[in-house]
mmCIF file of C-alpha atoms in Angstrom:
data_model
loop_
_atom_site.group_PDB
_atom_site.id
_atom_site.type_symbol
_atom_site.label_atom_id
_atom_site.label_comp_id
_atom_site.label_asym_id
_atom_site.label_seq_id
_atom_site.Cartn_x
_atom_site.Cartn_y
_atom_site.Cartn_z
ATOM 1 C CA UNK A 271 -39.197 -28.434 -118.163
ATOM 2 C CA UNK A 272 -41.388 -27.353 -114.879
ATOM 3 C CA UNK A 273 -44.554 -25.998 -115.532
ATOM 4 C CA UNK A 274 -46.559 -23.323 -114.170
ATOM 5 C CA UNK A 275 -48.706 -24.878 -110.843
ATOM 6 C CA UNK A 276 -51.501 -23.740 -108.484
ATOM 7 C CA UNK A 277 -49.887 -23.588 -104.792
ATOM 8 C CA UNK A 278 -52.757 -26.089 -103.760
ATOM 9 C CA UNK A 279 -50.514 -28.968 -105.956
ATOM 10 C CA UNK A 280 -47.201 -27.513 -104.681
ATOM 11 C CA UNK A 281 -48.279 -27.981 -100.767
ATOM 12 C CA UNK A 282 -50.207 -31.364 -102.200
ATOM 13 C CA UNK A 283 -47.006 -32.625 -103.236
ATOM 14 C CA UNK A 284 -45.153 -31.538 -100.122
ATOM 15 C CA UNK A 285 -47.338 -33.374 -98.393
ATOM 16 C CA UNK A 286 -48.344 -29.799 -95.810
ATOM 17 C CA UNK A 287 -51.690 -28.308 -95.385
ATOM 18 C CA UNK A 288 -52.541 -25.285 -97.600
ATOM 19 C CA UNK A 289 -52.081 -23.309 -94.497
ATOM 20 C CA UNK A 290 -48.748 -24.597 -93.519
ATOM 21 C CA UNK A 291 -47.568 -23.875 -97.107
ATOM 22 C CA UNK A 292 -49.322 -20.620 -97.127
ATOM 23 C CA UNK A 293 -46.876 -20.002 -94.017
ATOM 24 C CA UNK A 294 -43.683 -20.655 -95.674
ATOM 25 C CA UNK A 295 -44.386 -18.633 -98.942
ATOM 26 C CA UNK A 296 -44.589 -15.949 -96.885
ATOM 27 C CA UNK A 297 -41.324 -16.283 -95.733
ATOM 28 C CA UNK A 298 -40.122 -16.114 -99.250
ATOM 29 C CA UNK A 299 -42.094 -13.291 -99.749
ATOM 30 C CA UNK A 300 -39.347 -11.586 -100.724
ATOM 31 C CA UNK A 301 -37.659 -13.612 -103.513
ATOM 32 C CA UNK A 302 -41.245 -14.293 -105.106
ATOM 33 C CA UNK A 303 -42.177 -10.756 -105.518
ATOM 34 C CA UNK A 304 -38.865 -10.442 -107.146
ATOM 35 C CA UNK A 305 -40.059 -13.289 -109.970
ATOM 36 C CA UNK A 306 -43.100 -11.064 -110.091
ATOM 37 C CA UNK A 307 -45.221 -13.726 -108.076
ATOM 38 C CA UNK A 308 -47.955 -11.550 -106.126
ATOM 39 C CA UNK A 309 -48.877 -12.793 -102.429
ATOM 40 C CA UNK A 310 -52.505 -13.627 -103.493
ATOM 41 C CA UNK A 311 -51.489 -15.623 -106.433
ATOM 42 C CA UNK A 312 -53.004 -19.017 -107.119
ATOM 43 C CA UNK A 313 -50.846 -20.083 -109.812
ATOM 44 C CA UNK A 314 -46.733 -19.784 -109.772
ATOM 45 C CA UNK A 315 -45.171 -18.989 -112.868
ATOM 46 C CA UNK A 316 -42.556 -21.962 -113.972
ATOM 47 C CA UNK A 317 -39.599 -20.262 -112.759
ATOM 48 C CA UNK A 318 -41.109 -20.128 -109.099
ATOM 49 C CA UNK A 319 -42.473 -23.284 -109.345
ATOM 50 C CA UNK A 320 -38.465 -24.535 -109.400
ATOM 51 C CA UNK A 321 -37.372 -22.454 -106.823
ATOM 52 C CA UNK A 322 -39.985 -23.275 -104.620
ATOM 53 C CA UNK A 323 -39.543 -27.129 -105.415
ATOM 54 C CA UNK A 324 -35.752 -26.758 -104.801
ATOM 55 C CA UNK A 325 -36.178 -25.143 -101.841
ATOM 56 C CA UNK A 326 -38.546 -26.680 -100.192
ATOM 57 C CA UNK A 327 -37.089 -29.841 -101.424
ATOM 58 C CA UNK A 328 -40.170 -31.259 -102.914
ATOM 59 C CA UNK A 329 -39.670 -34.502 -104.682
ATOM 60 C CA UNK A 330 -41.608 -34.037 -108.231
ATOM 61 C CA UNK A 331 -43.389 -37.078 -110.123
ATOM 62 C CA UNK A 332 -42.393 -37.717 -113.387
ATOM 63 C CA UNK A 333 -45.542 -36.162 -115.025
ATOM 64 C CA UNK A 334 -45.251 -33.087 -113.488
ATOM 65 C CA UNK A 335 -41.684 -31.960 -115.435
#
């Protein structure tokens, strides 16, 4: 089961700056606000978490599912 997680872990794990991940959130924009996500979030609900992780195709440790 993903957990919820701070976008500083997500573009950790992706291995982008903050800024860079910043960047493409905001080209999803559109699909987060629809799971309620607001643009000046720190923290992404679970079920953005796995979209973002699919989409960007970030490969999760172990610990973090």
């Amino acid at each position: 089961m993903v957990k919820s997680m701070y976008k500083s872990e997500l573009a950790r794990l992706a291995g982008v700056s903050a800024n860079t991940f910043r960047r493409y959130l905001n080209s999803r924009r559109d699909v987060l606000a629809s799971m309620g996500v607001a643009p000046r979030a720190k923290m992404l609900p679970p079920r953005a978490v796995k979209f973002v992780v699919d989409d960007y195709c970030i490969d999760m440790p172990e610990n973090f599912q």
